[in-house]
Tab-separated table of C-alpha atoms in Angstrom:
chain	number	residue	atom	x	y	z
N	1	MET	CA	0.260	27.151	-30.162
N	2	ASN	CA	-1.112	25.210	-27.210
N	3	THR	CA	-4.665	24.489	-28.145
N	4	ALA	CA	-4.867	21.904	-31.831
N	5	PRO	CA	-6.351	23.890	-34.854
N	6	VAL	CA	-10.562	24.765	-35.227
N	7	PHE	CA	-11.203	24.722	-39.166
N	8	ALA	CA	-15.037	25.261	-40.073
N	9	VAL	CA	-16.789	23.542	-43.357
N	10	VAL	CA	-18.056	26.154	-44.737
N	11	GLY	CA	-20.430	27.127	-48.164
N	12	HIS	CA	-24.263	26.963	-49.883
N	13	PRO	CA	-26.307	24.044	-49.131
N	14	ASN	CA	-25.988	20.628	-50.229
N	15	LYS	CA	-22.898	21.285	-52.016
N	16	GLY	CA	-20.277	18.611	-50.877
N	17	LYS	CA	-19.562	19.996	-47.176
N	18	SER	CA	-20.425	17.382	-44.731
N	19	SER	CA	-17.983	14.781	-46.132
N	20	VAL	CA	-15.132	17.414	-46.432
N	21	VAL	CA	-16.173	17.162	-43.020
N	22	ALA	CA	-16.052	13.296	-43.204
N	23	THR	CA	-12.460	12.539	-44.962
N	24	LEU	CA	-10.841	14.968	-43.237
N	25	SER	CA	-11.613	14.009	-39.304
N	26	GLN	CA	-11.906	10.419	-40.235
N	27	ASN	CA	-15.127	9.643	-38.914
N	28	ASP	CA	-18.712	7.778	-41.191
N	29	ALA	CA	-20.933	8.055	-39.038
N	30	ILE	CA	-21.286	12.156	-40.150
N	31	ALA	CA	-24.747	12.462	-42.289
N	32	ILE	CA	-24.278	12.827	-45.674
N	33	ALA	CA	-27.602	12.870	-48.268
N	34	LEU	CA	-28.701	14.289	-51.727
N	35	GLU	CA	-31.561	17.434	-49.823
N	36	PRO	CA	-30.340	19.883	-48.241
N	37	GLY	CA	-30.269	21.010	-44.578
N	38	THR	CA	-29.482	18.032	-43.045
N	39	THR	CA	-26.890	20.223	-40.890
N	40	ARG	CA	-28.984	22.463	-39.508
N	41	LYS	CA	-26.257	22.978	-36.084
N	42	ARG	CA	-22.523	23.275	-36.278
N	43	GLN	CA	-20.980	20.243	-34.952
N	44	SER	CA	-17.564	19.665	-34.284
N	45	TYR	CA	-15.682	16.555	-34.875
N	46	PRO	CA	-11.948	16.453	-33.384
N	47	LEU	CA	-9.013	14.005	-35.291
N	48	SER	CA	-7.262	12.480	-32.408
N	49	VAL	CA	-4.176	10.030	-32.723
N	50	ASP	CA	-3.447	7.616	-29.926
N	51	GLY	CA	-4.542	10.058	-27.895
N	52	LYS	CA	-4.398	13.829	-28.943
N	53	THR	CA	-5.763	15.852	-30.704
N	54	LEU	CA	-4.473	17.034	-34.089
N	55	TYR	CA	-7.349	19.384	-35.361
N	56	THR	CA	-10.593	19.719	-35.013
N	57	LEU	CA	-13.499	19.898	-38.152
N	58	VAL	CA	-16.369	22.306	-37.544
N	59	ASP	CA	-19.653	21.101	-39.792
N	60	THR	CA	-22.120	24.252	-40.062
N	61	PRO	CA	-25.492	24.386	-41.992
N	62	GLY	CA	-25.452	26.138	-45.196
N	63	PHE	CA	-25.994	29.551	-46.039
N	64	GLN	CA	-29.460	30.679	-46.303
N	65	ARG	CA	-29.934	34.432	-46.778
N	66	PRO	CA	-26.128	35.569	-47.834
N	67	ARG	CA	-27.349	38.958	-50.513
N	68	ARG	CA	-30.075	39.387	-47.140
N	69	VAL	CA	-26.652	38.887	-44.807
N	70	LEU	CA	-24.518	40.776	-46.411
N	71	GLU	CA	-26.465	44.168	-46.951
N	72	TRP	CA	-26.892	43.986	-43.177
N	73	LEU	CA	-23.014	44.566	-42.850
N	74	GLU	CA	-22.534	46.534	-45.516
N	75	ALA	CA	-25.314	49.061	-43.752
N	76	HIS	CA	-23.927	48.528	-40.585
N	77	SER	CA	-20.257	48.996	-40.896
N	78	VAL	CA	-18.139	52.033	-41.253
N	79	SER	CA	-14.509	51.412	-43.177
N	80	ALA	CA	-13.086	48.170	-43.799
N	81	SER	CA	-11.245	48.227	-40.615
N	82	ASP	CA	-14.244	47.186	-38.207
N	83	HIS	CA	-15.188	44.169	-40.713
N	84	ASN	CA	-15.048	41.041	-38.335
N	85	ASP	CA	-16.796	43.536	-35.076
N	86	THR	CA	-19.855	43.982	-37.596
N	87	VAL	CA	-19.896	40.585	-38.264
N	88	ARG	CA	-19.762	40.002	-34.676
N	89	ALA	CA	-22.417	42.364	-34.184
N	90	PHE	CA	-24.944	40.589	-36.460
N	91	VAL	CA	-24.683	37.533	-35.082
N	92	GLN	CA	-25.281	38.397	-31.007
N	93	GLN	CA	-28.132	40.801	-32.718
N	94	HIS	CA	-29.598	38.218	-34.842
N	95	GLN	CA	-29.268	34.961	-32.227
N	96	GLY	CA	-32.672	33.019	-32.915
N	97	ASP	CA	-33.989	35.386	-35.439
N	98	GLY	CA	-34.805	32.524	-36.867
N	99	ARG	CA	-34.830	33.947	-40.910
N	100	PHE	CA	-31.096	33.896	-40.378
N	101	THR	CA	-29.966	30.955	-38.181
N	102	ASP	CA	-28.479	29.431	-40.508
N	103	GLU	CA	-25.886	31.818	-40.608
N	104	CYS	CA	-25.915	32.808	-37.449
N	105	GLU	CA	-24.612	28.808	-36.798
N	106	LEU	CA	-21.421	29.420	-38.916
N	107	LEU	CA	-20.708	31.901	-38.608
N	108	ALA	CA	-19.949	31.649	-34.982
N	109	PRO	CA	-17.430	29.283	-35.033
N	110	LEU	CA	-14.931	32.033	-37.090
N	111	LEU	CA	-15.532	34.258	-34.979
N	112	ASP	CA	-14.167	32.211	-32.278
N	113	GLY	CA	-10.975	32.010	-34.748
N	114	ALA	CA	-11.665	28.701	-36.722
N	115	GLY	CA	-9.789	28.957	-40.074
N	116	ILE	CA	-12.649	29.282	-43.512
N	117	ILE	CA	-12.846	25.972	-45.736
N	118	TYR	CA	-14.875	27.188	-48.588
N	119	VAL	CA	-16.387	24.284	-50.335
N	120	VAL	CA	-18.419	25.020	-53.765
N	121	ASP	CA	-20.056	22.814	-56.694
N	122	GLY	CA	-17.718	22.769	-59.984
N	123	SER	CA	-20.092	20.916	-61.441
N	124	VAL	CA	-23.106	23.484	-61.267
N	125	PRO	CA	-22.318	27.462	-62.805
N	126	TYR	CA	-20.722	30.917	-60.552
N	127	SER	CA	-23.824	32.692	-59.568
N	128	ALA	CA	-23.125	36.727	-57.548
N	129	GLU	CA	-25.245	34.936	-54.864
N	130	HIS	CA	-21.762	32.518	-53.752
N	131	GLU	CA	-19.973	36.250	-54.305
N	132	ALA	CA	-21.869	36.954	-51.511
N	133	GLU	CA	-20.778	34.577	-48.668
N	134	MET	CA	-17.373	34.843	-50.425
N	135	THR	CA	-17.208	38.591	-49.505
N	136	ILE	CA	-18.920	37.480	-45.453
N	137	LEU	CA	-16.794	35.141	-45.201
N	138	ARG	CA	-13.784	37.060	-46.092
N	139	TRP	CA	-15.071	40.285	-43.494
N	140	THR	CA	-14.528	38.023	-40.926
N	141	GLY	CA	-9.928	38.405	-41.364
N	142	GLN	CA	-9.506	34.623	-40.976
N	143	PRO	CA	-7.208	32.587	-42.317
N	144	SER	CA	-8.609	30.262	-46.017
N	145	LEU	CA	-8.899	28.487	-48.409
N	146	ALA	CA	-10.730	27.081	-50.842
N	147	LEU	CA	-12.577	23.370	-52.693
N	148	ILE	CA	-13.732	22.797	-55.715
N	149	ASN	CA	-15.276	19.676	-55.156
N	150	SER	CA	-17.618	18.685	-58.424
N	151	ILE	CA	-20.378	16.560	-57.412
N	152	GLY	CA	-22.064	16.467	-60.731
N	153	PRO	CA	-20.909	15.607	-63.622
N	154	ASP	CA	-20.755	19.548	-66.030
N	155	ASP	CA	-17.506	20.982	-65.350
N	156	HIS	CA	-17.195	24.817	-64.279
N	157	SER	CA	-13.867	24.092	-62.497
N	158	GLU	CA	-12.623	27.078	-64.651
N	159	THR	CA	-14.855	30.081	-63.901
N	160	TRP	CA	-14.556	28.156	-60.380
N	161	GLN	CA	-10.881	28.475	-59.922
N	162	ALA	CA	-10.909	32.358	-61.455
N	163	ALA	CA	-13.161	33.349	-58.780
N	164	LEU	CA	-12.124	31.760	-55.564
N	165	GLY	CA	-9.006	33.275	-56.727
N	166	GLN	CA	-10.014	36.464	-56.116
N	167	PHE	CA	-11.067	35.388	-52.457
N	168	PHE	CA	-9.316	32.767	-51.085
N	169	GLN	CA	-5.829	32.297	-50.393
N	170	VAL	CA	-5.567	28.922	-51.569
N	171	VAL	CA	-7.938	27.108	-54.289
N	172	ARG	CA	-7.793	23.482	-54.628
N	173	LYS	CA	-9.462	20.807	-56.188
N	174	PHE	CA	-11.029	17.945	-53.776
N	175	ASP	CA	-13.219	14.879	-53.934
N	176	ALA	CA	-14.423	14.448	-50.924
N	177	VAL	CA	-15.238	10.731	-51.627
N	178	ARG	CA	-12.039	9.913	-53.958
N	179	ALA	CA	-9.185	12.149	-53.072
N	180	PRO	CA	-5.842	10.091	-52.149
N	181	PHE	CA	-4.283	11.005	-48.893
N	182	GLU	CA	-1.428	12.470	-49.782
N	183	GLN	CA	-4.525	15.398	-50.795
N	184	HIS	CA	-5.779	15.657	-47.645
N	185	LEU	CA	-1.709	16.454	-45.646
N	186	SER	CA	-1.686	18.666	-48.877
N	187	LEU	CA	-4.633	20.729	-47.474
N	188	LEU	CA	-2.903	20.673	-43.740
N	189	ARG	CA	0.348	21.696	-45.008
N	190	ALA	CA	-1.241	24.689	-46.617
N	191	PHE	CA	-3.595	25.783	-44.250
N	192	GLY	CA	-0.313	25.934	-41.567
N	193	GLN	CA	1.540	27.737	-44.407
N	194	LEU	CA	-1.536	30.169	-44.774
N	195	GLU	CA	-1.883	31.245	-40.077
N	196	PRO	CA	1.457	30.916	-39.161
N	197	ASP	CA	0.620	29.736	-35.834
N	198	TRP	CA	-0.602	26.847	-36.382
N	199	GLU	CA	2.238	25.597	-39.190
N	200	GLN	CA	4.017	23.532	-36.382
N	201	ALA	CA	0.981	22.278	-35.032
N	202	LEU	CA	0.038	20.498	-38.670
N	203	ASP	CA	2.898	20.019	-39.687
N	204	GLN	CA	2.847	16.764	-36.673
N	205	ALA	CA	-0.666	16.419	-37.560
N	206	THR	CA	0.593	15.692	-40.755
N	207	HIS	CA	3.564	13.480	-39.451
N	208	PHE	CA	1.430	11.937	-36.606
N	209	LEU	CA	-1.201	11.139	-39.924
N	210	SER	CA	1.665	9.124	-41.882
N	211	GLU	CA	3.169	6.999	-39.550
N	212	GLN	CA	-0.592	6.116	-38.393
N	213	ARG	CA	-0.946	4.823	-41.836
N	214	LYS	CA	2.450	2.877	-42.185
N	215	GLN	CA	0.865	1.596	-38.331
N	216	ARG	CA	-2.052	0.809	-39.685
N	217	ARG	CA	-1.135	-1.095	-42.065
N	218	ALA	CA	1.760	-3.020	-39.992
N	219	LEU	CA	-1.554	-4.330	-37.683
N	220	ALA	CA	-3.575	-4.505	-40.779
N	221	ALA	CA	-0.496	-7.551	-41.577
N	222	GLY	CA	-0.880	-8.857	-38.284
N	223	MET	CA	-4.595	-9.242	-38.650
N	224	ILE	CA	-4.459	-11.487	-41.672
N	225	ALA	CA	-1.829	-13.281	-40.248
N	226	ARG	CA	-3.497	-14.542	-37.289
N	227	ALA	CA	-6.586	-15.288	-39.227
N	228	LEU	CA	-4.949	-17.191	-41.428
N	229	LYS	CA	-2.639	-19.254	-38.802
N	230	ASP	CA	-6.754	-19.483	-37.308
N	231	MET	CA	-8.182	-20.698	-40.078
N	232	MET	CA	-5.272	-22.764	-41.552
N	233	SER	CA	-5.114	-25.169	-38.002
N	234	PHE	CA	-9.096	-25.296	-36.787
N	235	GLN	CA	-9.744	-28.964	-36.531
N	236	ALA	CA	-13.901	-29.451	-35.331
N	237	LYS	CA	-14.711	-31.676	-32.861
N	238	ARG	CA	-16.852	-34.263	-31.868
N	239	THR	CA	-16.606	-36.335	-28.342
N	240	LEU	CA	-19.132	-39.217	-28.841
N	241	THR	CA	-19.955	-42.334	-26.692
N	242	LEU	CA	-19.472	-46.574	-28.064
N	243	GLU	CA	-23.267	-45.923	-28.410
N	244	GLN	CA	-23.874	-42.225	-30.101
N	245	VAL	CA	-20.847	-44.211	-32.073
N	246	SER	CA	-23.360	-47.232	-33.265
N	247	GLY	CA	-26.286	-45.121	-33.407
N	248	THR	CA	-24.577	-42.682	-35.205
N	249	SER	CA	-23.064	-43.581	-39.379
N	250	ASP	CA	-19.704	-42.034	-40.262
N	251	HIS	CA	-21.905	-40.295	-43.255
N	252	THR	CA	-24.182	-38.560	-41.491
N	253	LEU	CA	-20.997	-37.524	-38.702
N	254	ALA	CA	-18.394	-36.484	-41.825
N	255	ASP	CA	-22.221	-33.859	-42.306
N	256	GLU	CA	-22.328	-32.317	-39.562
N	257	LEU	CA	-18.345	-31.706	-38.613
N	258	ARG	CA	-17.720	-30.300	-42.460
N	259	GLN	CA	-21.241	-27.819	-41.989
N	260	ARG	CA	-19.579	-25.883	-38.835
N	261	TRP	CA	-15.996	-26.316	-40.446
N	262	TYR	CA	-17.309	-24.283	-42.730
N	263	GLN	CA	-19.072	-21.997	-40.375
N	264	TYR	CA	-15.937	-21.230	-38.592
N	265	GLN	CA	-13.742	-20.532	-41.886
N	266	ARG	CA	-16.576	-18.009	-42.886
N	267	GLN	CA	-17.286	-16.605	-39.370
N	268	ARG	CA	-13.691	-16.062	-39.013
N	269	GLU	CA	-13.328	-14.345	-42.487
N	270	GLN	CA	-15.576	-12.262	-41.989
N	271	ALA	CA	-14.647	-10.850	-38.174
N	272	LEU	CA	-11.587	-10.498	-40.205
N	273	ARG	CA	-13.154	-7.710	-42.197
N	274	ILE	CA	-14.434	-6.176	-39.032
N	275	GLU	CA	-11.153	-5.849	-37.870
N	276	ILE	CA	-10.132	-4.275	-41.168
N	277	GLU	CA	-12.800	-1.917	-41.239
N	278	HIS	CA	-12.469	-0.826	-37.105
N	279	LEU	CA	-8.761	-0.622	-37.911
N	280	TYR	CA	-9.537	2.002	-39.927
N	281	GLN	CA	-12.512	3.596	-38.572
N	282	HIS	CA	-15.310	2.834	-41.038
N	283	GLN	CA	-17.732	1.991	-38.596
N	284	HIS	CA	-20.255	1.845	-41.342
N	285	ILE	CA	-18.860	0.184	-44.356
N	286	ARG	CA	-22.256	-2.460	-46.493
N	287	ARG	CA	-19.916	-4.933	-48.139
N	288	GLN	CA	-20.748	-6.816	-51.136
N	289	GLU	CA	-18.870	-10.502	-51.061
N	290	ALA	CA	-18.980	-13.567	-53.115
N	291	GLU	CA	-20.661	-15.382	-49.167
N	292	LEU	CA	-19.564	-18.604	-48.832
N	293	GLU	CA	-22.399	-21.133	-49.637
N	294	TRP	CA	-20.755	-24.494	-50.017
N	295	HIS	CA	-21.533	-25.518	-53.815
N	296	SER	CA	-21.633	-21.981	-54.971
N	297	ASP	CA	-19.833	-20.611	-57.691
N	298	HIS	CA	-18.051	-18.701	-55.737
N	299	ASP	CA	-17.841	-20.491	-53.137
N	300	LEU	CA	-13.932	-20.172	-50.339
N	301	PHE	CA	-13.373	-23.384	-51.625
N	302	SER	CA	-14.593	-23.871	-55.260
N	303	GLU	CA	-12.539	-24.262	-58.192
N	304	ASP	CA	-13.371	-20.959	-59.115
N	305	THR	CA	-13.085	-19.137	-56.335
N	306	ARG	CA	-9.167	-20.842	-56.438
N	307	LYS	CA	-9.061	-19.919	-59.872
N	308	HIS	CA	-8.842	-16.079	-58.551
N	309	TRP	CA	-7.392	-15.934	-55.605
N	310	ALA	CA	-4.611	-19.339	-55.429
N	311	VAL	CA	-1.974	-18.829	-57.022
N	312	SER	CA	-0.215	-20.726	-59.987
N	313	LYS	CA	1.072	-23.106	-60.747
N	314	ARG	CA	4.924	-22.045	-61.367
N	315	TYR	CA	4.441	-19.681	-57.820
N	316	LEU	CA	3.582	-23.120	-55.765
N	317	ALA	CA	6.236	-24.870	-57.687
N	318	THR	CA	8.574	-22.376	-56.676
N	319	ALA	CA	7.432	-21.646	-53.011
N	320	GLY	CA	6.804	-25.334	-52.683
N	321	PHE	CA	11.109	-25.508	-53.800
N	322	GLY	CA	11.591	-23.001	-50.603
N	323	ALA	CA	9.823	-24.383	-47.848
N	324	GLY	CA	10.905	-28.094	-49.591
N	325	ALA	CA	14.459	-27.176	-49.173
N	326	VAL	CA	13.778	-26.720	-45.370
N	327	SER	CA	12.395	-29.631	-44.360
N	328	GLY	CA	14.879	-31.570	-46.292
N	329	ALA	CA	17.938	-29.329	-44.400
N	330	GLY	CA	17.632	-31.691	-41.749
N	331	LEU	CA	19.124	-33.951	-43.397
N	332	ASP	CA	22.389	-32.208	-43.838
N	333	ALA	CA	21.822	-31.406	-40.252
N	334	LEU	CA	21.909	-35.228	-39.533
N	335	THR	CA	24.571	-36.789	-42.004
N	336	LEU	CA	26.949	-33.472	-40.742
N	337	GLY	CA	27.090	-32.658	-44.578
N	338	SER	CA	28.403	-35.473	-45.214
N	339	SER	CA	25.338	-35.548	-48.528
N	340	LEU	CA	26.667	-32.422	-49.253
N	341	GLY	CA	23.454	-30.822	-49.679
N	342	ALA	CA	21.577	-34.062	-51.233
N	343	GLY	CA	18.947	-33.340	-48.752
N	344	ALA	CA	18.401	-30.012	-49.708
N	345	LEU	CA	17.845	-30.323	-53.084
N	346	VAL	CA	15.501	-34.059	-52.515
N	347	GLY	CA	13.522	-31.630	-50.434
N	348	GLY	CA	12.870	-29.287	-52.697
N	349	LEU	CA	12.129	-30.753	-54.934
N	350	ILE	CA	9.912	-33.270	-53.930
N	351	GLY	CA	8.547	-29.741	-52.555
N	352	ALA	CA	8.347	-28.507	-55.824
N	353	ALA	CA	6.837	-31.578	-57.653
N	354	GLY	CA	4.176	-31.652	-55.174
N	355	SER	CA	2.662	-27.623	-56.001
N	356	TYR	CA	3.542	-28.104	-59.580
N	357	LEU	CA	1.642	-31.595	-59.613
N	358	TYR	CA	-0.997	-30.677	-56.679
N	359	GLY	CA	-1.537	-26.996	-58.730
N	360	ASP	CA	-4.720	-27.448	-60.051
N	361	ARG	CA	-5.823	-29.247	-57.083
N	362	PHE	CA	-8.029	-28.405	-53.539
N	363	THR	CA	-8.167	-31.228	-50.828
N	364	LEU	CA	-10.469	-30.522	-48.499
N	365	PRO	CA	-10.246	-31.944	-44.675
N	366	ALA	CA	-11.316	-35.574	-43.996
N	367	LEU	CA	-12.841	-36.681	-40.786
N	368	ASN	CA	-11.070	-38.685	-38.855
N	369	ILE	CA	-12.683	-40.470	-35.471
N	370	GLY	CA	-10.182	-42.068	-33.159
N	371	LEU	CA	-9.304	-44.963	-31.028
N	372	VAL	CA	-11.797	-45.627	-28.212
N	373	ARG	CA	-10.249	-44.717	-25.059
N	374	ASP	CA	-12.408	-44.148	-21.048
N	375	GLY	CA	-15.860	-45.868	-23.777
N	376	LEU	CA	-15.554	-42.992	-26.216
N	377	LYS	CA	-14.913	-41.353	-29.394
N	378	THR	CA	-13.343	-38.315	-31.162
N	379	ALA	CA	-13.756	-37.334	-34.288
N	380	THR	CA	-12.367	-34.745	-36.213
N	381	PHE	CA	-12.236	-32.814	-39.585
N	382	GLY	CA	-9.325	-30.872	-39.794
N	383	PRO	CA	-7.665	-29.343	-40.383
N	384	VAL	CA	-7.158	-27.780	-43.272
N	385	GLN	CA	-4.351	-29.625	-45.259
N	386	ASP	CA	-3.886	-27.402	-48.865
N	387	SER	CA	-1.590	-24.519	-48.727
N	388	GLN	CA	-3.678	-23.277	-51.292
N	389	PHE	CA	-6.710	-22.534	-48.620
N	390	GLY	CA	-4.947	-19.909	-47.276
N	391	TYR	CA	-4.254	-18.121	-50.625
N	392	VAL	CA	-7.401	-18.135	-50.743
N	393	VAL	CA	-7.793	-16.184	-47.978
N	394	LEU	CA	-4.781	-13.707	-48.288
N	395	GLY	CA	-5.850	-12.931	-51.586
N	396	ARG	CA	-9.631	-12.461	-50.637
N	397	ALA	CA	-8.171	-10.318	-47.531
N	398	VAL	CA	-5.766	-8.607	-48.679
N	399	ASP	CA	-8.548	-7.021	-51.975
N	400	HIS	CA	-10.525	-6.242	-48.855
N	401	TRP	CA	-7.704	-4.102	-46.866
N	402	TRP	CA	-6.904	-2.653	-50.072
N	403	HIS	CA	-9.942	-1.348	-50.812
N	404	ILE	CA	-10.673	-0.511	-46.557
N	405	ASN	CA	-6.992	1.542	-47.055
N	406	HIS	CA	-7.436	3.605	-50.305
N	407	ARG	CA	-11.665	4.381	-48.763
N	408	ASN	CA	-12.475	7.838	-47.797
N	409	HIS	CA	-15.055	8.803	-44.665
N	410	ALA	CA	-17.333	9.527	-46.629
N	411	GLY	CA	-17.763	7.467	-48.959
N	412	ARG	CA	-21.259	5.998	-48.628
N	413	GLY	CA	-21.164	3.290	-51.794
N	414	LEU	CA	-21.965	-0.130	-51.419
N	415	LEU	CA	-18.128	-1.657	-50.969
N	416	ASP	CA	-18.339	-4.042	-53.867
N	417	LEU	CA	-15.272	-6.899	-53.965
N	418	GLU	CA	-14.497	-8.191	-56.533
N	419	PRO	CA	-11.700	-11.414	-57.406
N	420	ALA	CA	-8.640	-10.447	-58.824
N	421	ASP	CA	-7.230	-10.694	-61.914
N	422	HIS	CA	-3.999	-11.139	-61.617
N	423	HIS	CA	-1.326	-13.686	-59.633
N	424	TRP	CA	0.161	-10.333	-58.092
N	425	LEU	CA	2.417	-12.827	-55.094
N	426	GLU	CA	4.207	-13.493	-57.856
N	427	ARG	CA	5.536	-10.233	-57.773
N	428	LEU	CA	7.050	-11.482	-54.030
N	429	ASP	CA	10.478	-11.703	-53.808
N	430	LYS	CA	11.692	-15.301	-53.000
N	431	LYS	CA	12.639	-15.539	-49.143
N	432	SER	CA	8.988	-13.295	-48.505
N	433	ARG	CA	7.877	-16.411	-50.535
N	434	GLN	CA	8.957	-19.384	-48.811
N	435	THR	CA	8.612	-17.999	-45.360
N	436	ILE	CA	3.931	-18.174	-46.598
N	437	GLN	CA	4.387	-21.413	-47.908
N	438	ARG	CA	6.599	-22.615	-44.999
N	439	THR	CA	4.257	-20.916	-42.333
N	440	LEU	CA	1.082	-22.141	-43.823
N	441	ASP	CA	2.239	-25.836	-43.431
N	442	LYS	CA	3.271	-25.624	-40.477
N	443	CYS	CA	-0.409	-24.428	-39.418
N	444	ARG	CA	-2.434	-27.295	-41.864
N	445	LYS	CA	0.079	-29.185	-39.836
N	446	GLN	CA	-1.002	-28.187	-35.952
N	447	GLN	CA	2.788	-26.806	-35.405
N	448	PRO	CA	2.801	-23.717	-33.231
N	449	LEU	CA	5.140	-21.249	-34.583
N	450	ASP	CA	7.370	-19.413	-31.942
N	451	ALA	CA	7.840	-15.493	-32.271
N	452	SER	CA	10.656	-15.071	-34.562
N	453	GLN	CA	8.300	-16.714	-36.713
N	454	THR	CA	5.470	-15.177	-36.283
N	455	HIS	CA	7.215	-11.998	-36.643
N	456	LYS	CA	8.701	-13.127	-40.205
N	457	PHE	CA	5.370	-13.564	-41.334
N	458	ASN	CA	3.463	-10.806	-40.408
N	459	ASP	CA	5.963	-8.942	-42.217
N	460	ALA	CA	5.470	-11.087	-45.747
N	461	ILE	CA	2.171	-10.772	-45.649
N	462	GLU	CA	2.860	-6.587	-44.229
N	463	LEU	CA	5.177	-6.181	-48.664
N	464	CYS	CA	1.698	-8.871	-49.477
N	465	LEU	CA	0.398	-5.663	-48.977
N	466	SER	CA	2.538	-3.711	-49.677
N	467	VAL	CA	3.107	-4.950	-53.399
N	468	TYR	CA	-1.290	-5.510	-53.857
N	469	ASP	CA	-0.745	-1.893	-53.026
N	470	ASP	CA	1.342	-1.428	-55.882
N	471	TRP	CA	0.681	-3.392	-58.451
N	472	ARG	CA	-3.653	-1.771	-57.924
N	473	LEU	CA	-2.366	2.523	-58.614
N	474	ASN	CA	0.128	0.864	-60.988
N	475	ARG	CA	-2.779	-0.599	-63.155
N	476	THR	CA	-5.177	2.821	-62.285
């Protein structure tokens, strides 16, 4: 099969067709509204990975006069063998007929060979009008499956299951807004079983989508790692002449640079949010997150935020021991091992004790004014002196990633990010903990990372995503 499969999503108006298209095509730009008639013309939405189109979804208008259409078909058909030709004749004869504009639009892609995805609202009762729609679709002879997408609070899905089973080869419940990723793949596999010509193409599609999901997680980890390095190492600077120094108090200068430092951190974090959202093809998310305002109870730099997003004193002690032990190991090397590991032990104890004792504090950068050079002075604020800052940023970033990773493109609700209530980082293995702590320490000291250190840090952040994902899913 040289061409990618095409699926036409059809059904009654305002029953979730566009939501299904948005989710299965990973396109959050598709208009979804509560009022009927949002979709008036069929529109195609291909899903591509690495430039290869895996399949195309066609969003169609809803049936308007299905019983009238069926009456016409039955009046012009001689036997079951001519059903497809009769549907084609109806479309040809009624093109431009305002009474059947929507029916012609939704039937056209089926006559061109598209598979049928029939969407019904399982929260409303089954009726004879729906039966007319399903009969028309069956007349096309195309491979078909039905999705029960319950929109309202009532549940008539059992009745729907019985009715749909008489017309469609596959019937599934599918919540377009909340369906997990595996359900998307399951639908593709089901269509591959219905149409042998599509089986290979849809097997490849499920493979590509699964690989894409893994690649996105790795890329997201790299984005978070880069943001952490940027934010931990950032230093606000200002160069002053002697005249400026004499006319500017340290307090005024500290205020100016502090605000510049805060602004950078907020902007860099927001840039990371957008980067992650665009990676997952979410271009139109409305996001609500505790604003990073100084003196606010939910400030990135506040004690309240640290308690939510940073880590426990026990974790800091463990991570501190690992990082300290690495620096202490240098003493062993210098003494050619004669210290019998005492350097690593002492370094580890110092690191652990420091992390444990200062676990309830959050040390912010201080203002530094450099010595006069060529008639100039340099004032700096930053970098951050406390690795807990990195854990706050990491916790917020991982939680945001998790919501984006599990958000379907049909979702139009506000993305409300709230602090976690558990120190999930404690589930990391010791080596990853040490890697993260050691890297945060190097960044705040503005020490460069080589390629190997960067790779290990990215891997540790990716493991954070995996651990957090498992933890969140096990809670539900």
